[in-house]
Each structure stands twice: as C-alpha cells, then as structure tokens.
XYZ file of C-alpha atoms in Angstrom:
295
model
C 38.582 51.318 -49.792
C 37.590 51.075 -45.594
C 40.848 52.297 -43.639
C 40.122 49.927 -40.516
C 41.111 46.422 -42.714
C 43.153 48.075 -45.387
C 46.826 47.697 -44.465
C 47.950 50.006 -47.601
C 46.199 52.836 -46.140
C 46.071 56.153 -44.351
C 47.763 59.488 -44.216
C 49.625 60.295 -46.864
C 49.998 56.311 -48.068
C 51.665 55.431 -44.587
C 50.762 51.976 -42.993
C 47.036 52.653 -41.566
C 47.588 51.401 -38.231
C 48.252 55.432 -37.255
C 45.105 56.599 -38.794
C 42.939 53.949 -37.476
C 44.175 54.891 -34.119
C 44.236 58.231 -34.123
C 39.916 58.343 -35.143
C 39.566 55.864 -32.400
C 41.375 58.063 -30.021
C 39.965 61.221 -30.629
C 35.980 59.027 -31.388
C 36.475 57.725 -27.202
C 37.531 61.338 -26.141
C 34.522 62.687 -28.675
C 32.380 60.310 -26.160
C 33.549 61.361 -23.272
C 32.691 64.760 -23.986
C 29.742 64.440 -24.954
C 29.272 62.085 -21.311
C 31.210 64.234 -19.013
C 30.211 67.838 -20.184
C 33.374 68.043 -20.556
C 33.919 69.646 -24.455
C 36.226 69.224 -26.879
C 38.042 72.351 -28.085
C 38.389 72.523 -31.870
C 40.288 74.831 -33.544
C 40.145 76.782 -36.998
C 42.296 76.918 -39.653
C 41.162 78.488 -42.774
C 44.136 77.320 -46.015
C 41.168 80.307 -47.836
C 42.282 83.902 -49.269
C 38.616 84.874 -48.869
C 37.329 83.503 -45.586
C 34.649 86.068 -42.825
C 36.970 86.305 -40.886
C 41.327 85.111 -40.894
C 41.348 85.358 -44.999
C 44.412 84.933 -45.793
C 46.295 84.066 -43.181
C 47.100 81.283 -43.349
C 46.321 80.311 -46.889
C 50.208 79.140 -47.181
C 51.414 75.320 -46.527
C 53.337 76.753 -43.747
C 52.289 79.860 -41.970
C 49.198 76.467 -42.094
C 51.199 74.052 -40.438
C 53.022 77.090 -38.244
C 48.862 77.927 -36.400
C 47.975 74.656 -35.757
C 51.008 73.734 -33.319
C 49.435 76.675 -32.146
C 46.881 76.147 -31.724
C 47.926 72.504 -30.437
C 49.711 74.182 -28.309
C 47.808 75.652 -26.746
C 45.145 73.283 -26.552
C 43.006 72.177 -29.054
C 42.278 68.440 -29.607
C 41.138 69.195 -33.120
C 42.372 70.988 -36.051
C 39.442 71.898 -38.667
C 40.977 72.863 -42.099
C 39.084 73.914 -44.343
C 39.638 75.115 -48.031
C 36.543 77.029 -49.612
C 34.788 79.657 -47.796
C 30.753 79.723 -47.462
C 30.760 83.296 -46.083
C 28.170 84.925 -47.848
C 28.516 85.235 -51.663
C 32.052 83.277 -51.398
C 34.109 82.109 -54.361
C 32.792 78.876 -54.506
C 35.554 76.296 -56.117
C 36.126 74.040 -58.075
C 37.269 69.671 -56.029
C 40.906 69.924 -57.344
C 40.651 73.619 -56.368
C 39.374 73.155 -52.561
C 41.898 69.188 -52.322
C 45.008 71.516 -53.315
C 44.811 74.226 -50.287
C 43.365 71.392 -47.774
C 45.068 68.606 -48.362
C 49.406 70.077 -48.222
C 47.966 70.935 -44.456
C 46.805 67.905 -43.733
C 50.032 65.853 -45.066
C 51.704 68.272 -42.708
C 49.922 68.500 -40.031
C 50.040 64.298 -39.895
C 53.452 64.719 -40.110
C 54.296 66.646 -37.766
C 51.918 66.563 -35.184
C 50.054 63.652 -33.246
C 46.888 66.496 -32.907
C 43.206 64.921 -35.142
C 42.395 66.627 -38.008
C 39.258 67.003 -39.365
C 38.408 67.862 -42.726
C 35.526 70.531 -43.776
C 33.969 71.121 -46.666
C 31.134 69.112 -48.710
C 32.441 67.496 -51.841
C 32.778 64.018 -51.038
C 36.193 63.904 -53.488
C 37.946 65.856 -51.592
C 36.883 64.510 -48.627
C 38.143 61.362 -49.726
C 41.099 62.002 -50.795
C 41.750 65.166 -46.971
C 41.268 61.515 -44.982
C 44.008 59.137 -47.595
C 45.773 62.491 -46.847
C 45.252 62.323 -42.614
C 42.086 63.453 -41.772
C 40.205 60.900 -39.420
C 36.776 63.524 -39.443
C 35.256 64.719 -42.203
C 33.240 67.887 -40.870
C 30.185 67.908 -43.640
C 28.769 71.455 -44.063
C 25.839 69.850 -46.577
C 24.669 67.820 -43.982
C 24.559 64.543 -46.911
C 22.664 67.445 -49.159
C 24.873 68.457 -51.435
C 26.762 65.807 -52.684
C 25.096 62.651 -52.620
C 28.547 60.762 -52.520
C 29.235 62.346 -49.488
C 27.521 59.479 -47.142
C 29.706 56.572 -49.559
C 33.328 58.509 -48.326
C 32.226 58.556 -44.882
C 31.310 54.739 -44.282
C 33.573 53.368 -47.004
C 37.097 55.349 -44.701
C 35.988 54.821 -41.852
C 36.408 58.662 -40.793
C 34.335 60.035 -37.828
C 31.324 61.987 -39.094
C 30.144 65.634 -38.736
C 26.369 66.331 -40.242
C 25.630 70.386 -40.396
C 21.814 71.326 -40.589
C 22.141 74.777 -42.928
C 18.987 75.599 -45.352
C 19.238 77.669 -48.457
C 16.519 80.408 -47.686
C 15.944 82.067 -44.686
C 12.304 81.435 -43.578
C 11.029 83.701 -40.981
C 8.671 82.207 -39.241
C 9.936 78.168 -39.685
C 9.869 76.411 -36.347
C 14.001 76.453 -36.495
C 13.770 73.053 -33.466
C 11.174 71.281 -35.414
C 13.191 71.394 -39.249
C 16.351 70.080 -37.450
C 14.649 67.565 -36.452
C 12.976 66.999 -39.681
C 16.872 67.364 -41.183
C 18.916 65.311 -39.290
C 15.976 62.497 -39.127
C 16.686 62.471 -42.788
C 21.280 62.658 -42.199
C 20.934 59.848 -40.124
C 19.158 57.954 -41.984
C 21.172 58.169 -45.709
C 23.936 57.750 -42.693
C 23.143 54.159 -41.914
C 21.974 53.405 -45.302
C 25.792 53.388 -46.278
C 27.041 51.689 -43.581
C 28.507 55.232 -41.344
C 28.678 53.466 -37.514
C 25.645 55.716 -35.661
C 29.388 55.938 -32.404
C 30.677 58.142 -35.262
C 28.089 60.686 -35.705
C 27.839 64.454 -34.907
C 25.621 66.754 -35.211
C 25.636 70.507 -36.188
C 22.787 72.497 -35.643
C 24.278 74.567 -38.096
C 24.506 78.501 -36.441
C 24.602 81.811 -39.938
C 23.165 78.430 -41.852
C 20.106 80.240 -43.632
C 18.767 80.771 -40.102
C 17.100 84.317 -38.677
C 18.674 85.960 -36.193
C 15.961 84.605 -33.116
C 16.684 81.258 -35.748
C 20.116 81.203 -34.969
C 19.449 82.100 -31.114
C 16.960 79.691 -30.787
C 18.902 76.548 -32.015
C 22.417 78.264 -28.629
C 19.003 78.106 -25.821
C 17.332 74.583 -26.480
C 21.287 72.664 -27.360
C 20.081 70.366 -25.068
C 16.355 69.392 -27.225
C 18.686 68.447 -29.783
C 20.575 66.403 -28.022
C 18.019 64.837 -25.788
C 16.879 64.201 -29.418
C 19.281 62.330 -30.255
C 22.015 61.015 -27.693
C 25.008 62.219 -29.774
C 28.011 64.538 -29.365
C 27.076 67.702 -30.767
C 30.010 70.539 -31.973
C 28.747 73.968 -31.759
C 30.517 76.595 -34.093
C 29.796 79.660 -33.457
C 32.935 82.289 -33.649
C 32.460 85.404 -34.445
C 29.034 84.743 -37.047
C 27.201 87.531 -38.021
C 24.676 86.363 -35.395
C 27.228 88.665 -32.776
C 26.905 91.244 -34.688
C 23.271 91.489 -34.748
C 23.095 90.459 -30.944
C 25.861 93.084 -29.344
C 26.681 95.374 -32.546
C 31.007 94.048 -32.588
C 33.615 94.651 -35.866
C 34.130 90.912 -37.049
C 37.295 90.914 -34.465
C 35.661 92.230 -31.225
C 33.729 88.826 -31.056
C 36.019 87.155 -28.674
C 33.608 88.009 -25.440
C 30.616 87.067 -27.616
C 31.663 84.006 -28.079
C 33.523 82.746 -25.395
C 29.444 83.535 -23.651
C 26.875 82.574 -26.184
C 29.835 79.239 -26.570
C 29.601 78.215 -22.843
C 25.510 78.295 -22.716
C 25.722 75.779 -24.921
C 28.478 73.681 -22.967
C 25.403 73.762 -19.959
C 23.230 72.804 -23.262
C 25.534 69.643 -23.821
C 28.109 70.611 -26.700
C 30.220 69.080 -26.590
C 31.888 70.019 -29.716
C 33.387 73.969 -29.119
C 34.597 75.347 -33.438
C 36.316 78.758 -32.431
C 39.109 80.554 -33.934
C 41.176 81.594 -30.635
C 41.700 78.199 -28.779
C 43.045 79.513 -25.871
C 40.541 81.890 -24.379
C 37.920 78.219 -25.037
C 40.200 76.051 -22.881
C 41.392 78.784 -20.324
C 36.698 79.644 -19.933
C 35.648 76.479 -20.391
C 38.266 74.694 -17.630
C 37.407 77.754 -15.423
C 33.965 76.432 -16.602
C 34.086 72.972 -14.933
C 36.257 74.190 -11.747
C 33.335 76.249 -11.534
C 30.309 73.139 -11.934
C 32.620 70.725 -9.917
C 32.991 72.616 -7.083
C-alpha cells in the first residue's frame, strides 16, 4: 500500500490527500530548515508510564492530546509520539501493546489539529499502523537494524524517515565519527533498496545510545561533519539526557539550561530538527539565535 497512490489510505481510513498534504508540507519545511539553518522544533510526547523524564504524565489519550495541543500552541512543528521507553532497563513492549498506546493518540491529534505527527518506534508493524492513523514520519531508533521489515514499511507508506545511529554496546576506543559513517552508509543502502526516497530521509546521531560521554559530546560538536558527509537533514535529540547530568551534575528536571546550550551548538553545526521536551523555551532560544545571527 502506497499512500501516494491509494485514495482509500490515510488517517483512520480517510481519503489520503490530507495525509499526503501534511507529509509534503513537512518535507518542504524540513528541507528549508536544512538549507537555511533555521531548525524545526519537534515536541516529545511519551505515551508511556516509564520514560526517564516524563513517564506517566501523558499515558492517556486525553492527557496526551492536551499536551500535544499545548506544544503546538507553543510553536512545535512536529509532535513525536512514543509508546515504549528507550531508557536503559525499560520494559520491552510487544507490538500490540505499543500500538495500543500510540495509535489512539495519533488518531486523536490528526483529527484535532493540522500539526504533523511522527511515531517513535523500531517496530515495523507499529510504524505501519501509526502511518495509517495519520503519522507522516517514522522515527526509527533502530536505524533499520532492529526490525528487518522497517525499510519496506517506510518505502511502501511513503512516510518521512528518521534513521538513528545506535550501538548495542559502548566501546570507549571507537572513533565515533567513523562509526557514524559506516552505520549510515549501510542504513542508506538499505533504504534505497526499499525505495525510500532520499528526500524523505533524516539522520540522527543517537545521543545517549551506546556511547561514552566523550562520544556523545563529539557527536554534537562535530554534527557538521555528518551534515557535510550526506547533505541530509539532521535530527538532534538530546533533551534532558544523562550526558548533561555527567557534565553539569543536574537532576533530570533541572537540565533545561544545558539542553538549550547543547541544542544551540547543534543548530550552529547544522541540525534541522531539535527534538525536545520544552518546546516554548526552545522556540524562543532558536528565535533569538536567528535574530543575532542575522544582525
């Protein structure tokens, strides 16, 4: 099923033109952000009981929809909905349970607001259901490695695709920039074989996923190397993560300053999407950074 050509596909079975219009609008804004250096802000919506920062806060459809509306009002360009925590030690969900968390939220947002939605998952069946519910982007934290069917889902649905670098084990002596290149070379070849348009692809260096503190910092500081290597939009997801605790000795709810500081370095280095919990503060920070850059 390709949502570009099937008139019966799309949000909750509705005509697909609305879905395609939202997907295309986001793709255009994303590539404009990549070209201009003015990033989009992606608001995090964890429909989970156990996420490291906001677990249990938005684990009903009603609370999730309210939070999505608040983030949209604050200036979010995309809402990223996840149903399974990716923190170390989190409970691994089966696909049915994950779909039960994310699909009703995506459907509710798609009905209530024109804002674009993304699904944060490494499971192909969840991704397919989420796109059918209205999500126009698949944010694959597995980078096409954890589920062999994910690339096919991306190609068949026509959704935008975030490919995130991750490592199962930390290797301190690893050249992380070299590893990023090998990982993304392989992921992009896999995506090409599945007919995922290159114009639909976003890369994510995977801050906090199988990396030492030095490697996390290097990924942020040298984001421009990744941008230069592939000339693709880059998503930076570092909001409230533990590398900030190590750097600043701050509890999870006291990392906004560090998050903004690191994200603004990412903007200068070429990030096209900032994935954050605190939307309003980042919209303001990016606006000021742009004003000063153009002064």
